[in-house]
Amino acid sequence: MEGLNIAMKDAFDKGVFHGINIPKSNTCISHLFYADDAMFVGEWTRRNFKNLARILRCFHASFWLKVNFSKSKVFGIGVSDRELTSSASLVGCDAGAFPFTYLGVPVGANMNLIKSWKPIIDRFQVRLSSWKANTLSIGGCLIGLDV
């Protein structure tokens, strides 16, 4: 992943791949990595998609690590479904739709609605209840305390 990070930084610095500027900041984002996941963020241009596909092919040729395009998706904000599908095909993956879940957190959902928080709250409750059960003594478990 470090090799892909260097390739993306180099592509960004040379103007081959254009990221997005964060408003009211001097920061531009082109890619984010988490464990073995990668997220590429950039301008919605045909040139950007083609260059990203080239970078990923070079990454595969250099490091023998291949992107699993069957798990990959392209998401677009303010673009038509036709344009989204066309751009996704340039990279070789499917078009995605909002909202979706990433690492258990809803992305693109209206977080002002209580129902959008329900999956997160449920997940915390399950983890907390198992944690609390692990901290009970054997006696506490035997008398059936509500955990």
Coordinates of N, CA and C in Angstrom, one line a residue:
M1 N 0.8 -1.2 0.0 CA 0.0 0.0 0.0 C 0.9 1.3 0.0
E2 N 2.1 1.1 0.6 CA 2.9 2.3 0.6 C 3.3 2.7 -0.8
G3 N 3.5 1.6 -1.7 CA 3.9 1.9 -3.1 C 2.7 2.6 -3.8
L4 N 1.5 2.2 -3.5 CA 0.3 2.9 -4.1 C 0.2 4.3 -3.6
N5 N 0.5 4.5 -2.3 CA 0.5 5.9 -1.7 C 1.5 6.8 -2.4
I6 N 2.7 6.3 -2.7 CA 3.7 7.1 -3.3 C 3.3 7.4 -4.8
A7 N 2.8 6.4 -5.5 CA 2.3 6.6 -6.8 C 1.2 7.6 -6.9
M8 N 0.3 7.6 -6.0 CA -0.8 8.6 -6.0 C -0.3 10.0 -5.7
K9 N 0.6 10.1 -4.7 CA 1.2 11.4 -4.4 C 1.9 12.0 -5.6
D10 N 2.7 11.1 -6.2 CA 3.4 11.5 -7.4 C 2.5 12.0 -8.5
A11 N 1.4 11.2 -8.8 CA 0.5 11.5 -9.8 C -0.2 12.9 -9.5
F12 N -0.5 13.1 -8.2 CA -1.1 14.3 -7.8 C -0.2 15.5 -8.0
D13 N 1.1 15.3 -7.5 CA 2.0 16.4 -7.6 C 2.3 16.8 -9.1
K14 N 2.3 15.8 -10.0 CA 2.6 16.1 -11.4 C 1.3 16.5 -12.2
G15 N 0.2 16.5 -11.5 CA -1.1 16.9 -12.2 C -1.7 15.8 -13.1
V16 N -1.3 14.6 -12.8 CA -1.9 13.5 -13.6 C -3.2 13.1 -13.0
F17 N -3.4 13.2 -11.7 CA -4.6 12.9 -11.0 C -5.0 14.1 -10.2
H18 N -6.2 14.6 -10.3 CA -6.7 15.8 -9.6 C -7.6 15.4 -8.5
G19 N -7.3 15.7 -7.2 CA -8.1 15.4 -6.1 C -9.1 16.5 -5.9
I20 N -9.7 16.6 -4.7 CA -10.7 17.6 -4.4 C -10.2 18.5 -3.3
N21 N -10.5 19.8 -3.5 CA -10.1 20.8 -2.5 C -11.1 20.9 -1.4
I22 N -10.6 20.9 -0.1 CA -11.5 21.1 1.0 C -11.8 22.6 1.2
P23 N -13.1 22.9 1.2 CA -13.5 24.3 1.3 C -12.9 25.0 2.6
K24 N -12.5 26.2 2.5 CA -12.0 27.0 3.6 C -10.7 26.4 4.2
S25 N -9.9 25.7 3.3 CA -8.7 25.1 3.8 C -7.8 25.1 2.6
N26 N -6.5 24.9 2.9 CA -5.5 24.8 1.9 C -5.2 23.3 1.6
T27 N -6.1 22.4 1.9 CA -5.9 21.0 1.8 C -6.6 20.4 0.6
C28 N -6.0 19.5 -0.1 CA -6.5 18.8 -1.2 C -6.4 17.3 -0.9
I29 N -7.5 16.5 -1.1 CA -7.4 15.1 -0.9 C -7.6 14.3 -2.2
S30 N -6.7 13.3 -2.4 CA -6.8 12.5 -3.6 C -7.0 11.0 -3.3
H31 N -6.6 10.6 -2.1 CA -6.8 9.2 -1.7 C -6.7 9.1 -0.2
L32 N -7.4 8.0 0.3 CA -7.4 7.7 1.7 C -7.2 6.2 1.8
F33 N -6.4 5.7 2.8 CA -6.2 4.3 3.0 C -6.6 3.9 4.4
Y34 N -7.2 2.7 4.5 CA -7.5 2.2 5.8 C -7.3 0.7 5.7
A35 N -6.3 0.2 6.5 CA -5.9 -1.3 6.4 C -5.6 -1.6 5.0
D36 N -6.4 -2.5 4.4 CA -6.2 -2.9 3.0 C -7.3 -2.3 2.1
D37 N -8.0 -1.3 2.6 CA -8.9 -0.6 1.7 C -8.3 0.7 1.2
A38 N -8.8 1.1 0.0 CA -8.3 2.4 -0.6 C -9.6 3.1 -1.1
M39 N -9.6 4.4 -0.9 CA -10.6 5.3 -1.4 C -9.9 6.4 -2.2
F40 N -10.3 6.6 -3.4 CA -9.8 7.6 -4.3 C -10.8 8.7 -4.5
V41 N -10.4 9.9 -4.3 CA -11.4 11.0 -4.3 C -10.8 12.0 -5.3
G42 N -11.6 12.4 -6.3 CA -11.1 13.3 -7.3 C -12.1 14.0 -8.1
E43 N -11.6 14.9 -9.0 CA -12.5 15.6 -9.9 C -13.2 14.6 -10.8
W44 N -14.4 14.9 -11.2 CA -15.2 14.1 -12.0 C -14.9 14.4 -13.5
T45 N -13.8 13.9 -14.0 CA -13.5 14.0 -15.4 C -13.1 12.7 -16.0
R46 N -13.3 12.5 -17.2 CA -12.9 11.3 -17.9 C -11.4 11.1 -17.8
R47 N -10.7 12.1 -17.9 CA -9.2 12.1 -17.9 C -8.8 11.5 -16.5
N48 N -9.4 12.0 -15.4 CA -9.1 11.5 -14.1 C -9.3 10.0 -13.9
F49 N -10.5 9.6 -14.5 CA -10.8 8.1 -14.4 C -9.8 7.3 -15.2
K50 N -9.5 7.7 -16.4 CA -8.5 7.0 -17.2 C -7.2 6.9 -16.5
N51 N -6.7 8.0 -15.9 CA -5.4 8.1 -15.3 C -5.4 7.2 -14.0
L52 N -6.5 7.2 -13.3 CA -6.6 6.3 -12.1 C -6.5 4.9 -12.5
A53 N -7.2 4.5 -13.6 CA -7.1 3.1 -14.1 C -5.7 2.8 -14.5
R54 N -5.0 3.7 -15.1 CA -3.6 3.5 -15.5 C -2.7 3.3 -14.2
I55 N -2.9 4.1 -13.2 CA -2.1 4.0 -12.0 C -2.4 2.7 -11.3
L56 N -3.6 2.2 -11.3 CA -3.9 0.9 -10.7 C -3.3 -0.2 -11.5
R57 N -3.3 -0.1 -12.8 CA -2.6 -1.1 -13.6 C -1.1 -1.2 -13.4
C58 N -0.5 0.0 -13.3 CA 0.9 0.1 -13.0 C 1.2 -0.5 -11.6
F59 N 0.3 -0.2 -10.6 CA 0.5 -0.7 -9.3 C 0.5 -2.3 -9.3
H60 N -0.4 -2.8 -10.1 CA -0.5 -4.3 -10.2 C 0.7 -4.8 -10.9
A61 N 1.2 -4.2 -11.9 CA 2.4 -4.7 -12.6 C 3.7 -4.6 -11.8
S62 N 3.7 -3.6 -10.9 CA 4.9 -3.3 -10.1 C 5.0 -4.2 -8.8
F63 N 3.8 -4.4 -8.2 CA 3.8 -5.0 -6.9 C 3.1 -6.4 -6.9
W64 N 2.5 -6.7 -8.0 CA 1.7 -8.0 -8.1 C 0.5 -8.0 -7.1
L65 N 0.1 -6.8 -6.8 CA -1.2 -6.7 -5.9 C -2.3 -6.2 -6.8
K66 N -3.3 -6.9 -6.9 CA -4.4 -6.6 -7.8 C -5.6 -6.1 -7.1
V67 N -6.2 -5.0 -7.6 CA -7.4 -4.5 -7.0 C -8.6 -5.4 -7.3
N68 N -9.4 -5.7 -6.3 CA -10.6 -6.6 -6.5 C -11.7 -5.7 -7.0
F69 N -11.9 -5.6 -8.3 CA -12.9 -4.7 -8.9 C -14.3 -5.2 -8.6
S70 N -14.5 -6.5 -8.3 CA -15.8 -7.0 -8.0 C -16.3 -6.4 -6.7
K71 N -15.4 -6.0 -5.8 CA -15.8 -5.4 -4.5 C -15.7 -3.8 -4.6
S72 N -15.3 -3.3 -5.7 CA -15.1 -1.9 -5.8 C -16.3 -1.2 -6.4
K73 N -16.5 0.1 -6.0 CA -17.6 0.9 -6.6 C -17.2 2.3 -6.8
V74 N -17.8 2.9 -7.8 CA -17.6 4.3 -8.0 C -18.9 5.1 -7.6
F75 N -18.7 6.1 -6.8 CA -19.8 6.9 -6.3 C -19.7 8.3 -6.9
G76 N -20.8 8.9 -7.2 CA -20.8 10.3 -7.8 C -21.8 11.1 -7.1
I77 N -21.5 12.4 -6.9 CA -22.4 13.3 -6.3 C -22.8 14.3 -7.4
G78 N -24.1 14.4 -7.6 CA -24.6 15.4 -8.6 C -24.4 15.0 -10.1
V79 N -24.2 13.7 -10.3 CA -24.0 13.2 -11.7 C -25.2 12.2 -12.0
S80 N -25.5 12.1 -13.3 CA -26.6 11.2 -13.8 C -26.2 9.8 -13.6
D81 N -27.2 8.9 -13.6 CA -26.9 7.5 -13.5 C -26.1 7.0 -14.7
R82 N -26.4 7.5 -15.9 CA -25.7 7.1 -17.1 C -24.2 7.5 -17.0
E83 N -24.0 8.7 -16.6 CA -22.6 9.2 -16.4 C -21.8 8.4 -15.4
L84 N -22.5 8.0 -14.3 CA -21.9 7.2 -13.2 C -21.5 5.9 -13.7
T85 N -22.4 5.2 -14.5 CA -22.2 3.9 -15.0 C -21.0 3.9 -16.0
S86 N -21.0 5.0 -16.9 CA -20.0 5.1 -17.9 C -18.6 5.3 -17.2
S87 N -18.5 6.1 -16.2 CA -17.3 6.4 -15.5 C -16.8 5.2 -14.7
A88 N -17.7 4.4 -14.2 CA -17.3 3.2 -13.4 C -16.7 2.2 -14.4
S89 N -17.3 2.1 -15.6 CA -16.8 1.2 -16.6 C -15.3 1.5 -17.0
L90 N -15.0 2.8 -17.0 CA -13.6 3.2 -17.3 C -12.6 2.6 -16.4
V91 N -13.0 2.5 -15.1 CA -12.1 1.9 -14.1 C -12.2 0.4 -14.1
G92 N -13.4 -0.1 -14.4 CA -13.6 -1.5 -14.5 C -14.4 -2.1 -13.3
C93 N -15.2 -1.2 -12.7 CA -16.0 -1.7 -11.5 C -17.5 -1.2 -11.7
D94 N -18.3 -1.5 -10.7 CA -19.7 -1.1 -10.8 C -20.0 0.3 -10.2
A95 N -21.1 0.8 -10.5 CA -21.6 2.1 -10.0 C -22.2 1.8 -8.6
G96 N -22.0 2.7 -7.6 CA -22.6 2.6 -6.3 C -23.6 3.6 -6.1
A97 N -24.4 3.5 -5.1 CA -25.4 4.5 -4.8 C -25.4 4.8 -3.3
F98 N -25.8 6.0 -3.0 CA -25.9 6.5 -1.6 C -27.2 6.2 -1.1
P99 N -27.4 5.9 0.2 CA -26.4 5.8 1.2 C -25.8 4.3 1.2
F100 N -24.6 4.2 1.7 CA -24.0 2.9 1.8 C -23.3 2.8 3.1
T101 N -22.8 1.6 3.6 CA -22.2 1.5 4.8 C -20.7 1.2 4.6
Y102 N -19.8 1.9 5.3 CA -18.4 1.6 5.3 C -17.9 1.5 6.7
L103 N -17.3 0.4 7.1 CA -16.8 0.1 8.4 C -17.9 0.3 9.5
G104 N -19.1 -0.1 9.1 CA -20.2 0.0 10.0 C -20.9 1.3 10.2
V105 N -20.4 2.3 9.4 CA -21.0 3.7 9.5 C -21.7 4.0 8.2
P106 N -22.9 4.5 8.3 CA -23.6 4.9 7.1 C -23.0 6.2 6.4
V107 N -22.7 6.1 5.1 CA -22.1 7.2 4.4 C -23.2 7.7 3.4
G108 N -23.5 9.0 3.5 CA -24.4 9.6 2.6 C -25.8 9.6 3.1
A109 N -26.0 9.1 4.3 CA -27.4 9.1 4.9 C -27.6 10.4 5.6
N110 N -28.9 10.7 5.8 CA -29.2 12.0 6.6 C -29.1 11.7 8.1
M111 N -28.0 12.2 8.6 CA -27.7 11.9 10.1 C -28.5 12.7 11.0
N112 N -29.4 13.6 10.5 CA -30.4 14.3 11.3 C -31.6 13.4 11.7
L113 N -31.7 12.3 11.0 CA -32.8 11.4 11.3 C -32.3 10.3 12.3
I114 N -33.2 10.0 13.3 CA -32.9 9.0 14.3 C -32.7 7.6 13.6
K115 N -33.4 7.3 12.6 CA -33.3 6.0 12.0 C -31.9 5.8 11.4
S116 N -31.3 6.8 11.0 CA -29.9 6.7 10.4 C -28.9 6.3 11.5
W117 N -29.2 6.6 12.7 CA -28.2 6.3 13.8 C -28.5 4.9 14.4
K118 N -29.6 4.3 14.1 CA -30.0 3.0 14.6 C -29.0 1.9 14.4
P119 N -28.4 1.7 13.2 CA -27.4 0.6 13.1 C -26.2 0.8 13.9
I120 N -25.8 2.1 14.1 CA -24.6 2.4 14.9 C -24.9 2.1 16.4
I121 N -26.1 2.5 16.9 CA -26.5 2.3 18.3 C -26.6 0.8 18.6
D122 N -27.3 0.1 17.6 CA -27.4 -1.3 17.8 C -26.1 -2.1 17.9
R123 N -25.2 -1.7 17.1 CA -23.9 -2.3 17.1 C -23.1 -2.0 18.4
F124 N -23.2 -0.8 18.9 CA -22.6 -0.5 20.2 C -23.3 -1.3 21.3
Q125 N -24.6 -1.4 21.3 CA -25.3 -2.1 22.4 C -24.9 -3.6 22.4
V126 N -24.7 -4.2 21.2 CA -24.3 -5.6 21.2 C -22.9 -5.8 21.7
R127 N -22.0 -4.9 21.3 CA -20.6 -4.9 21.8 C -20.5 -4.6 23.3
L128 N -21.2 -3.7 23.8 CA -21.2 -3.3 25.2 C -21.8 -4.5 26.1
S129 N -22.9 -5.1 25.6 CA -23.5 -6.1 26.4 C -22.5 -7.3 26.5
S130 N -21.8 -7.7 25.4 CA -20.9 -8.8 25.5 C -19.7 -8.4 26.4
W131 N -19.3 -7.2 26.4 CA -18.2 -6.7 27.2 C -18.6 -6.8 28.7
K132 N -19.8 -6.3 29.0 CA -20.3 -6.4 30.4 C -20.4 -7.8 30.8
A133 N -20.9 -8.7 30.0 CA -21.0 -10.1 30.4 C -19.7 -10.7 30.7
N134 N -18.6 -10.3 30.0 CA -17.3 -10.8 30.2 C -16.7 -10.4 31.6
T135 N -17.2 -9.2 32.1 CA -16.7 -8.7 33.3 C -17.4 -9.2 34.6
L136 N -18.5 -9.9 34.4 CA -19.3 -10.5 35.5 C -18.5 -11.6 36.1
S137 N -18.7 -11.8 37.4 CA -18.1 -13.0 38.0 C -19.0 -14.2 37.7
I138 N -18.5 -15.4 38.0 CA -19.3 -16.6 37.8 C -20.6 -16.5 38.6
G139 N -20.5 -16.0 39.8 CA -21.7 -15.9 40.6 C -22.8 -14.9 40.0
G140 N -22.3 -13.8 39.4 CA -23.2 -12.9 38.8 C -23.8 -13.5 37.6
C141 N -23.1 -14.3 36.9 CA -23.7 -15.0 35.7 C -24.8 -16.0 36.1
L142 N -24.5 -16.7 37.2 CA -25.4 -17.8 37.7 C -26.7 -17.3 38.2
I143 N -26.7 -16.1 38.9 CA -28.0 -15.6 39.4 C -28.8 -14.9 38.3
G144 N -28.3 -14.8 37.1 CA -29.1 -14.3 36.0 C -29.3 -12.8 36.0
L145 N -28.2 -12.0 36.3 CA -28.3 -10.6 36.2 C -28.6 -10.1 34.8
D146 N -29.4 -9.1 34.7 CA -29.7 -8.6 33.4 C -28.4 -7.8 32.9
V147 N -27.9 -8.2 31.8 CA -26.7 -7.6 31.3 C -27.0 -6.7 30.1

